[in-house]
mmCIF file with all atom_site columns, C-alpha atoms in Angstrom:
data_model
loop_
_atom_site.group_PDB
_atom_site.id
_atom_site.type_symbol
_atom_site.label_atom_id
_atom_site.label_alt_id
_atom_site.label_comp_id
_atom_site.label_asym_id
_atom_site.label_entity_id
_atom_site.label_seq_id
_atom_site.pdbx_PDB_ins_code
_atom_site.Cartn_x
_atom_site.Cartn_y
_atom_site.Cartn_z
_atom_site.occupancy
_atom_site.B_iso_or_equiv
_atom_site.pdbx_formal_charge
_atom_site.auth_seq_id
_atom_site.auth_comp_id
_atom_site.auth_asym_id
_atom_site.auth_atom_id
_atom_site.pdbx_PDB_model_num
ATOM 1   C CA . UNK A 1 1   ? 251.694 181.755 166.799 1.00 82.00 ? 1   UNK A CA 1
ATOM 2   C CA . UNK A 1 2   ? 254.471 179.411 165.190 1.00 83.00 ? 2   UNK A CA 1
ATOM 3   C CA . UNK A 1 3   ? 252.622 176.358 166.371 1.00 88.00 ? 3   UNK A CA 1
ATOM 4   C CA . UNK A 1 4   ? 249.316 177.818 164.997 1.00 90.00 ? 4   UNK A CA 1
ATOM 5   C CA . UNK A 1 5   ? 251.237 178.487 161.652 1.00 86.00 ? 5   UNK A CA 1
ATOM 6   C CA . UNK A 1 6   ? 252.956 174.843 161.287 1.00 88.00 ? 6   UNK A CA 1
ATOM 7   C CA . UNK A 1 7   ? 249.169 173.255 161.878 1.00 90.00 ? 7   UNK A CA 1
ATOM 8   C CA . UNK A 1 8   ? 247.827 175.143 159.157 1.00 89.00 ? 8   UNK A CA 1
ATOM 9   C CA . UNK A 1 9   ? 250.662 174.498 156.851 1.00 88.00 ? 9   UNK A CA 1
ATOM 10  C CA . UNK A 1 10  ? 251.288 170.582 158.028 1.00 89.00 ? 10  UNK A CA 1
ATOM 11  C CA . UNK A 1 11  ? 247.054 170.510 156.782 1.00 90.00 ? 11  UNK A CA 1
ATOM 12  C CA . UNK A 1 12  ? 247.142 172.436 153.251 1.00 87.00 ? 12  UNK A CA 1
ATOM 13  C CA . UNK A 1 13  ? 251.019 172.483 151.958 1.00 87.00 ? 13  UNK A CA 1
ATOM 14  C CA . UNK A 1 14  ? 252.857 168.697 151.400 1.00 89.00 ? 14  UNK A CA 1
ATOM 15  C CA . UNK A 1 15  ? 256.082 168.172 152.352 1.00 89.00 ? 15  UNK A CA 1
ATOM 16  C CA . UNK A 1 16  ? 259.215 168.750 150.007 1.00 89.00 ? 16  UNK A CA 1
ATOM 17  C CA . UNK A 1 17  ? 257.215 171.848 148.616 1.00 86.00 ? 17  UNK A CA 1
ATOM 18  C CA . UNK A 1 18  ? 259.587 174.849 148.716 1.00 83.00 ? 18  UNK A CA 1
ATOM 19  C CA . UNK A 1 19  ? 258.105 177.551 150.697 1.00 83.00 ? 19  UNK A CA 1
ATOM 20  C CA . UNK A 1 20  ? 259.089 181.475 149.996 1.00 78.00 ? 20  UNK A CA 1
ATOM 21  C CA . UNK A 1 21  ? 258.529 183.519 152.535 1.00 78.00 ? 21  UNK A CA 1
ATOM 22  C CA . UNK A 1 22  ? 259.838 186.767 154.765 1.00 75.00 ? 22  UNK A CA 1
ATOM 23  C CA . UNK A 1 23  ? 262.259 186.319 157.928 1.00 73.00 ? 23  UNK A CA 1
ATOM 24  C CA . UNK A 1 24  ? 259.615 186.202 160.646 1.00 77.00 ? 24  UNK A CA 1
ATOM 25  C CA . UNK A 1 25  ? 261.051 183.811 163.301 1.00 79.00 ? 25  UNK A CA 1
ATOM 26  C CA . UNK A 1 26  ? 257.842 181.505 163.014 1.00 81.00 ? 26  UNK A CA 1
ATOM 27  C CA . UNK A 1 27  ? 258.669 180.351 159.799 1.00 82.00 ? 27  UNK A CA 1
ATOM 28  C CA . UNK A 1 28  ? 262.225 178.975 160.602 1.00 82.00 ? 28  UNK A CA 1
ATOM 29  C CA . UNK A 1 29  ? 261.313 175.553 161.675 1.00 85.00 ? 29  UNK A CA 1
ATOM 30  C CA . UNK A 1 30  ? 260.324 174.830 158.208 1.00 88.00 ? 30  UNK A CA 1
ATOM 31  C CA . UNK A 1 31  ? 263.213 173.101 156.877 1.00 83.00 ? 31  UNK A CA 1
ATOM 32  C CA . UNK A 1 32  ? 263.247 170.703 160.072 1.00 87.00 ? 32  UNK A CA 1
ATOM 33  C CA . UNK A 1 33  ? 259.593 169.665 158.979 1.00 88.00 ? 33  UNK A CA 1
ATOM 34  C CA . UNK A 1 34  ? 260.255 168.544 155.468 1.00 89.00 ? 34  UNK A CA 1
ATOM 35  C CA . UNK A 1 35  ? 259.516 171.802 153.452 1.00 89.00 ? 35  UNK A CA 1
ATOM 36  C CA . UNK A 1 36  ? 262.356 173.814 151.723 1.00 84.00 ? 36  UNK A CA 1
ATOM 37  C CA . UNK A 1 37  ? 262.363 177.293 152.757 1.00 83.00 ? 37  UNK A CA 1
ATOM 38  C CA . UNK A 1 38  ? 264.003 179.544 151.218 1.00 79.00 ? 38  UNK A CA 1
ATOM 39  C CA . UNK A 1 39  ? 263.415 183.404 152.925 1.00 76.00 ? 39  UNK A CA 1
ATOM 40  C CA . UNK A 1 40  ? 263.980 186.889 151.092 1.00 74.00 ? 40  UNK A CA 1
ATOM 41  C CA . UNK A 1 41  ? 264.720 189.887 153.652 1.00 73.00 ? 41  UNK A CA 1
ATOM 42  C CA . UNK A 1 42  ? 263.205 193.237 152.565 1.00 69.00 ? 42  UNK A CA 1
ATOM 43  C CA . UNK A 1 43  ? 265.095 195.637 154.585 1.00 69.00 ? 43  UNK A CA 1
ATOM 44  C CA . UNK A 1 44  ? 268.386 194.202 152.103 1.00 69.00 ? 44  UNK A CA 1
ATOM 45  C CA . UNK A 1 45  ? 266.798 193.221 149.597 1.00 69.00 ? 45  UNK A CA 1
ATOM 46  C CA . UNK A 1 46  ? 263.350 192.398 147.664 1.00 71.00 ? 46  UNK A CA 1
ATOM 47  C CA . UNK A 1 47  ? 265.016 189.004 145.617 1.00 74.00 ? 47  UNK A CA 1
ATOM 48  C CA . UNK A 1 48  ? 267.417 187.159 148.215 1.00 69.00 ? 48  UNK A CA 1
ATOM 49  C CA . UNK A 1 49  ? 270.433 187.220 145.736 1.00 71.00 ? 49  UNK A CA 1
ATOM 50  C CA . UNK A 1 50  ? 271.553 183.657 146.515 1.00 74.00 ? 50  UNK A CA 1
ATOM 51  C CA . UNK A 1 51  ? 268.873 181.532 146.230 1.00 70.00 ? 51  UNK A CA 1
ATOM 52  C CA . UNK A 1 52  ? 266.461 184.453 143.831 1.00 67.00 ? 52  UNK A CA 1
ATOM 53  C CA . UNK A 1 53  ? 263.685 183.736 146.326 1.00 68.00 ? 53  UNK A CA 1
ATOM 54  C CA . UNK A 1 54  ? 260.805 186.315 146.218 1.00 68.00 ? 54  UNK A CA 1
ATOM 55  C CA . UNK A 1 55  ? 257.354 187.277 147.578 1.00 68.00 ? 55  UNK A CA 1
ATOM 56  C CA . UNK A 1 56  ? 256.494 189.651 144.990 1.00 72.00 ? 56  UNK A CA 1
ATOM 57  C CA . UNK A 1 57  ? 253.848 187.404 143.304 1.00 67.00 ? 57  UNK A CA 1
ATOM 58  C CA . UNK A 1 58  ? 251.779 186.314 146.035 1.00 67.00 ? 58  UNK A CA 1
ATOM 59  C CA . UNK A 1 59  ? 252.286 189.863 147.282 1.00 72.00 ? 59  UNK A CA 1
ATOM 60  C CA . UNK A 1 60  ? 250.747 190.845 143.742 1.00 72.00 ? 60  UNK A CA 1
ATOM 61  C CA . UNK A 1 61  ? 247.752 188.263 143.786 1.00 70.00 ? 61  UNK A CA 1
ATOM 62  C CA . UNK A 1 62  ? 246.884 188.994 147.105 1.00 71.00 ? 62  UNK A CA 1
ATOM 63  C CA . UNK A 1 63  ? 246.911 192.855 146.674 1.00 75.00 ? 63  UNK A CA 1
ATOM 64  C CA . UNK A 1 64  ? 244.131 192.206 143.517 1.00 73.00 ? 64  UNK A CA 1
ATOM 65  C CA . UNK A 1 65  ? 242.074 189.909 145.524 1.00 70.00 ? 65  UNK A CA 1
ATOM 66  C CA . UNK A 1 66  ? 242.233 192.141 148.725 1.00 68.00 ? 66  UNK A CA 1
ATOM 67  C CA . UNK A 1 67  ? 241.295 195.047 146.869 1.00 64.00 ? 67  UNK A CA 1
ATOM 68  C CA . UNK A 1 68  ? 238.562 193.502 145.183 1.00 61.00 ? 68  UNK A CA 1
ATOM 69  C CA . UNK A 1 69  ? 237.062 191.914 148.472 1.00 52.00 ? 69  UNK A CA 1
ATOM 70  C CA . UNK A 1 70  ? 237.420 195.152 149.937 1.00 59.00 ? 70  UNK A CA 1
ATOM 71  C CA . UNK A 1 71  ? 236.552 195.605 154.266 1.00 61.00 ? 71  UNK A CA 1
ATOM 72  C CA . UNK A 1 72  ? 233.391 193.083 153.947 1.00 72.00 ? 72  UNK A CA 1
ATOM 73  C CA . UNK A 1 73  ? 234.787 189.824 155.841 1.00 73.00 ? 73  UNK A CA 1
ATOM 74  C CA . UNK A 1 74  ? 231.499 187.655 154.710 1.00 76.00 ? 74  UNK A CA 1
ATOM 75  C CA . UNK A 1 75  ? 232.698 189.071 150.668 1.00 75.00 ? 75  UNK A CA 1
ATOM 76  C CA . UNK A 1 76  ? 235.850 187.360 151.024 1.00 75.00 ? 76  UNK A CA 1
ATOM 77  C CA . UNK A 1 77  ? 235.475 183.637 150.091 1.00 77.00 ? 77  UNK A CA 1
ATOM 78  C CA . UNK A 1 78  ? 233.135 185.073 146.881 1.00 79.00 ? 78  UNK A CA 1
ATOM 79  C CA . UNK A 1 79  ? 235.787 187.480 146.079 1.00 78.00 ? 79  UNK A CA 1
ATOM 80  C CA . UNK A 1 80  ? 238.142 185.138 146.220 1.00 78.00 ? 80  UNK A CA 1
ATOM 81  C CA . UNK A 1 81  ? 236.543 182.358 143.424 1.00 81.00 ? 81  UNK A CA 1
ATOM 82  C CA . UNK A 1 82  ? 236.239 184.741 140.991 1.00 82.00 ? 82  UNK A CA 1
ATOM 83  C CA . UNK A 1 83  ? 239.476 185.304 141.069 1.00 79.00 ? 83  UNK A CA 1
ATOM 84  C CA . UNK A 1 84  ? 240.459 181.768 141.087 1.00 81.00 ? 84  UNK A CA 1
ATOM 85  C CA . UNK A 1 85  ? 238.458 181.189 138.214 1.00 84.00 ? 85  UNK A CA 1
ATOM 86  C CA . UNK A 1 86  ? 239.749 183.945 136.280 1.00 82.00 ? 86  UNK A CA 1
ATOM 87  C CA . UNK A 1 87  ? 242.930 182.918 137.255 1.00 79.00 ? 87  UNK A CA 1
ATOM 88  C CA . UNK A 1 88  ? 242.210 179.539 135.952 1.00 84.00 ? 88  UNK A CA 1
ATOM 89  C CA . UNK A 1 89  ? 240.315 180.844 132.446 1.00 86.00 ? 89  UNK A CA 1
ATOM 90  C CA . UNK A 1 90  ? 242.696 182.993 131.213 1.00 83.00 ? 90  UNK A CA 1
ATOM 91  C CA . UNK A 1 91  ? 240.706 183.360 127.925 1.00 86.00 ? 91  UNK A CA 1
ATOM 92  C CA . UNK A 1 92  ? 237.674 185.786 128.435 1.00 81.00 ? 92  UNK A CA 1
ATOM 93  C CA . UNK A 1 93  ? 235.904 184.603 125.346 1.00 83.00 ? 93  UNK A CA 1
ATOM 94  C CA . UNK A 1 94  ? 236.152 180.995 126.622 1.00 88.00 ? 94  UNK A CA 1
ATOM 95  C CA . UNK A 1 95  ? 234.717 182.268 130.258 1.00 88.00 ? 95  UNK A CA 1
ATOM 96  C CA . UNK A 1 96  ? 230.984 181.893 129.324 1.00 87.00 ? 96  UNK A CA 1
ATOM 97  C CA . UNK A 1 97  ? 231.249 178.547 127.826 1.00 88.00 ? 97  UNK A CA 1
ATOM 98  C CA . UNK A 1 98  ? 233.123 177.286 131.144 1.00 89.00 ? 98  UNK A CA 1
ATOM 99  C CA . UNK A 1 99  ? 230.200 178.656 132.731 1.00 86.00 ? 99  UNK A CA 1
ATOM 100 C CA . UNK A 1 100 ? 227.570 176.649 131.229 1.00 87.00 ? 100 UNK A CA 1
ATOM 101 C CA . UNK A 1 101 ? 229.429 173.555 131.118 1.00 87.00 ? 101 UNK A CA 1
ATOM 102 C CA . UNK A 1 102 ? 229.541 173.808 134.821 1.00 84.00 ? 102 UNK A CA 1
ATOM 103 C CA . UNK A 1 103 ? 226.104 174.739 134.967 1.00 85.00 ? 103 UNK A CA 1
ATOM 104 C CA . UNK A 1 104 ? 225.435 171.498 132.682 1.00 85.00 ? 104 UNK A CA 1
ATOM 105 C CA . UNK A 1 105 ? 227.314 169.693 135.387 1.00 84.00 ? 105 UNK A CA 1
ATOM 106 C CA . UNK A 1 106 ? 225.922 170.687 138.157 1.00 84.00 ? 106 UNK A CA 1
ATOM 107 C CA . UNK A 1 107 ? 222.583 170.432 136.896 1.00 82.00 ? 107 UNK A CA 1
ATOM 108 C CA . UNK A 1 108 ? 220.407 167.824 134.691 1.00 73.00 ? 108 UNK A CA 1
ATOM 109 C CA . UNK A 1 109 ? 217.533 169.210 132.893 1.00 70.00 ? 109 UNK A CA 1
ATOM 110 C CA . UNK A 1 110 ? 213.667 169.574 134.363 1.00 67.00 ? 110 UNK A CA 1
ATOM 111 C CA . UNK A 1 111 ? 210.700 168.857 132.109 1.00 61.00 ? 111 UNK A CA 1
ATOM 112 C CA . UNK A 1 112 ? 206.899 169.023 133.182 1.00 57.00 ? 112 UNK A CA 1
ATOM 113 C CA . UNK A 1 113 ? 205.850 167.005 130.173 1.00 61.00 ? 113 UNK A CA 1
ATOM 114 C CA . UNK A 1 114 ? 206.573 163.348 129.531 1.00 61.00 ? 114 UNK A CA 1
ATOM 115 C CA . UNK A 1 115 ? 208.850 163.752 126.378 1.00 58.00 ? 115 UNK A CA 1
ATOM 116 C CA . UNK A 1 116 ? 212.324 161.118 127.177 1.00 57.00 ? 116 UNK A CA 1
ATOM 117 C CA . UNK A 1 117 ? 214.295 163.907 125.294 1.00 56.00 ? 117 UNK A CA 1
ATOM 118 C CA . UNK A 1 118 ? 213.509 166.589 128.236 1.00 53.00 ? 118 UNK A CA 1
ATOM 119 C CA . UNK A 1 119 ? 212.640 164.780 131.170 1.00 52.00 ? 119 UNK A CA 1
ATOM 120 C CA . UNK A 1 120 ? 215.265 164.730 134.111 1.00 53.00 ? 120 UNK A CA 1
ATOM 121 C CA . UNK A 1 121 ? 217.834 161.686 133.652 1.00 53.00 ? 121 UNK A CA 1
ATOM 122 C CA . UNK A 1 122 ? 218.696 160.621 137.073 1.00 55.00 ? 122 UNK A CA 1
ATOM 123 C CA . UNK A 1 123 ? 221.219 158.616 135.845 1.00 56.00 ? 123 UNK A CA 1
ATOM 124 C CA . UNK A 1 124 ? 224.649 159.913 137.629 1.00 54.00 ? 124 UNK A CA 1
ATOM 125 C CA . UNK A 1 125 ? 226.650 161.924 135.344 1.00 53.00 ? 125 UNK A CA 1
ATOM 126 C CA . UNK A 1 126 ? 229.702 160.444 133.626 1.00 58.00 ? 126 UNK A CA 1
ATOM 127 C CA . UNK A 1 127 ? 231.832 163.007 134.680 1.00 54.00 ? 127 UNK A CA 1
ATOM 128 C CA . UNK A 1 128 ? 232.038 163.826 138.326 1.00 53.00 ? 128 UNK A CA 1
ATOM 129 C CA . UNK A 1 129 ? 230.475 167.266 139.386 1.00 49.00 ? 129 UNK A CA 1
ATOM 130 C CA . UNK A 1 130 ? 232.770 170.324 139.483 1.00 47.00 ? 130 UNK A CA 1
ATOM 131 C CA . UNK A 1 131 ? 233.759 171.920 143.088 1.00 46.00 ? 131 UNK A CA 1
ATOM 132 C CA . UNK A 1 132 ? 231.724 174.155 143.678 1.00 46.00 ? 132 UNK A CA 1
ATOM 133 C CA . UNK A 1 133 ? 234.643 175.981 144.769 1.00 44.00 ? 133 UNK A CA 1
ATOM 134 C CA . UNK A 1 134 ? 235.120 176.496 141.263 1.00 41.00 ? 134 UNK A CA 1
ATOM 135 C CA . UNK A 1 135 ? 231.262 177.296 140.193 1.00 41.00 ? 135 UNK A CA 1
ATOM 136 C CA . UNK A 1 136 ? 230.405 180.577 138.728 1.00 44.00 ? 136 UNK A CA 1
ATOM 137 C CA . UNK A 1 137 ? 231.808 183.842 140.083 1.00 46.00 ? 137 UNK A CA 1
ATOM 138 C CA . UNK A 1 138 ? 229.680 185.624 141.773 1.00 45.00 ? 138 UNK A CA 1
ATOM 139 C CA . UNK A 1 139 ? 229.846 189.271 140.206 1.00 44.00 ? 139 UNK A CA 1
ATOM 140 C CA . UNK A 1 140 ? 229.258 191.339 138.715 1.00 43.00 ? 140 UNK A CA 1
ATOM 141 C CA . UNK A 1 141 ? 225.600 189.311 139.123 1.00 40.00 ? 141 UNK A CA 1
ATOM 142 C CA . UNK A 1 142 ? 224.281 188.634 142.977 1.00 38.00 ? 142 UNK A CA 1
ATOM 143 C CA . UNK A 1 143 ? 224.642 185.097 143.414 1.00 39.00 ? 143 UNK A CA 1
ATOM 144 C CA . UNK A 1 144 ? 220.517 185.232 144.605 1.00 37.00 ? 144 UNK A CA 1
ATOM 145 C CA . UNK A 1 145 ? 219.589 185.833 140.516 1.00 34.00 ? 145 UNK A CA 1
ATOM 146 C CA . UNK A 1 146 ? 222.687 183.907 138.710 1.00 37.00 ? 146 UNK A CA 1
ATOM 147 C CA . UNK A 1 147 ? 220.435 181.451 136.520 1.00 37.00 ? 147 UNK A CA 1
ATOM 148 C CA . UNK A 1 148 ? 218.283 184.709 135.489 1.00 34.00 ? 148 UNK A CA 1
ATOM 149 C CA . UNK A 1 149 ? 221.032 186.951 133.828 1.00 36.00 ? 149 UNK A CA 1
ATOM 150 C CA . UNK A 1 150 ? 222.426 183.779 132.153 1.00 37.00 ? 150 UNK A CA 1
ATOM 151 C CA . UNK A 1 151 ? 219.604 182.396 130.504 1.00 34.00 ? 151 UNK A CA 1
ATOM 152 C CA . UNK A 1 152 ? 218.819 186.073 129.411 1.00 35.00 ? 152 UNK A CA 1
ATOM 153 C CA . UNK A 1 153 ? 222.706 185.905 128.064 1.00 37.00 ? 153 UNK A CA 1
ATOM 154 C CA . UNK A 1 154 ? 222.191 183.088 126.295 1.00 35.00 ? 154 UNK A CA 1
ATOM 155 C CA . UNK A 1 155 ? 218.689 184.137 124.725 1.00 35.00 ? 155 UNK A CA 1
ATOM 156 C CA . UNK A 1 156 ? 220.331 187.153 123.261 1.00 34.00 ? 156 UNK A CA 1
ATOM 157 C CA . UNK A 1 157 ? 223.022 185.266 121.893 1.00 37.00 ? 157 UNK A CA 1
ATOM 158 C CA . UNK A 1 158 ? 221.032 182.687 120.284 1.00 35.00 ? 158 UNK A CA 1
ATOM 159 C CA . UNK A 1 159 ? 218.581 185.951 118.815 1.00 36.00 ? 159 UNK A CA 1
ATOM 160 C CA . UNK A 1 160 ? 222.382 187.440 117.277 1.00 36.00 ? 160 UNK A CA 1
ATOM 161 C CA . UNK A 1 161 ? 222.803 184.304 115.407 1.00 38.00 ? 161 UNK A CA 1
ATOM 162 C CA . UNK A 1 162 ? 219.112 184.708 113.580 1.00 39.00 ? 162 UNK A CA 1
ATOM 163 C CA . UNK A 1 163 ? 219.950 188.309 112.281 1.00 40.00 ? 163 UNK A CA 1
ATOM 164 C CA . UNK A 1 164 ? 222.150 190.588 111.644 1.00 41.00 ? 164 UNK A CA 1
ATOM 165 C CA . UNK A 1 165 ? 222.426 193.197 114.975 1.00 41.00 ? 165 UNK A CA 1
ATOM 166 C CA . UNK A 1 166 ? 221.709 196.325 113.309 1.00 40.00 ? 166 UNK A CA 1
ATOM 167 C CA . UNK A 1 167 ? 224.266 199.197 113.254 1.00 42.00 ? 167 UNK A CA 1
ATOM 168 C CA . UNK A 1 168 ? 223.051 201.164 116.268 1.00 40.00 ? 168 UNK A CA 1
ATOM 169 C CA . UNK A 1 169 ? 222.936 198.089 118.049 1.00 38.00 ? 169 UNK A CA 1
ATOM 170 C CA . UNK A 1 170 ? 224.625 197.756 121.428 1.00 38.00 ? 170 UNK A CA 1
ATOM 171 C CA . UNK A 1 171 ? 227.104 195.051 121.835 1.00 37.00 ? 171 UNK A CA 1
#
């Protein structure tokens, strides 16, 4: 419903943020709320001419994310931070290291043995922690056996930098 709609946008969106959106009714009492709305009709049109409003990227974004989540419901909010943090990391080769810095983040080292160097420091951090909204995403590895394929990742890194791969080796 409109009212439904304005609560939901009153919560998440500030006011003076210009909103883009189709001609359904509920969205006219945006102006009179403190957002700019600006509205593109797609039976005319697919770029309002006056004002160049569109819909066609959030139409895109939504389209990869939906397709990606697929029908699973319980998929969606996993789905949907991987996209947001390839969205955000634009750079694959960069990906991995953001991973482990917010692994290094999240988590201090553990140490059995009595050695300062390796022992968990339960100091605070100096930075604060990362949303875990913004953590790892969760596939193409279950999120049940994340720290397992990682460390295994990083292993056979660190075993490329000690020789040369051979020239059948698979990369």
């Amino acid at each position: 419903t409109k009212e439904t709609l304005l609560q939901i946008i009153k919560e998440r969106i500030l006011p003076g943020t210009t909103i883009m959106s189709d001609c359904w009714c509920s969205y006219d009492c945006l102006n009179s709320e403190g957002y700019r709305h600006q509205t593109v009709n797609h039976t005319y049109n697919f770029v309002n001419p006056e004002t160049k409003a569109h819909t066609q990227h959030v139409e895109r974004l939504w389209r990869e994310v939906r397709w990606k989540a697929g029908n699973k419901r319980h998929h969606m909010f996993g789905h949907l931070m991987e996209f947001l943090f390839r969205f955000k990391h634009t750079v694959y080769q960069k990906r991995f290291h953001e991973i482990f810095k917010n692994i290094a983040t999240l988590y201090r080292p553990i140490s059995t043995d009595n050695d300062p160097k390796t022992t968990q420091d339960t100091t605070p951090p100096e930075t604060e922690p990362v949303a875990i909204t913004e953590i790892i995403p969760p596939t193409p590895i279950s999120t049940h056996s994340i720290v397992a394929p990682i460390l295994t990742a990083k292993e056979s890194i660190c075993q490329c930098h000690k020789s040369p791969p051979s020239k059948n080796a698979l990369i």
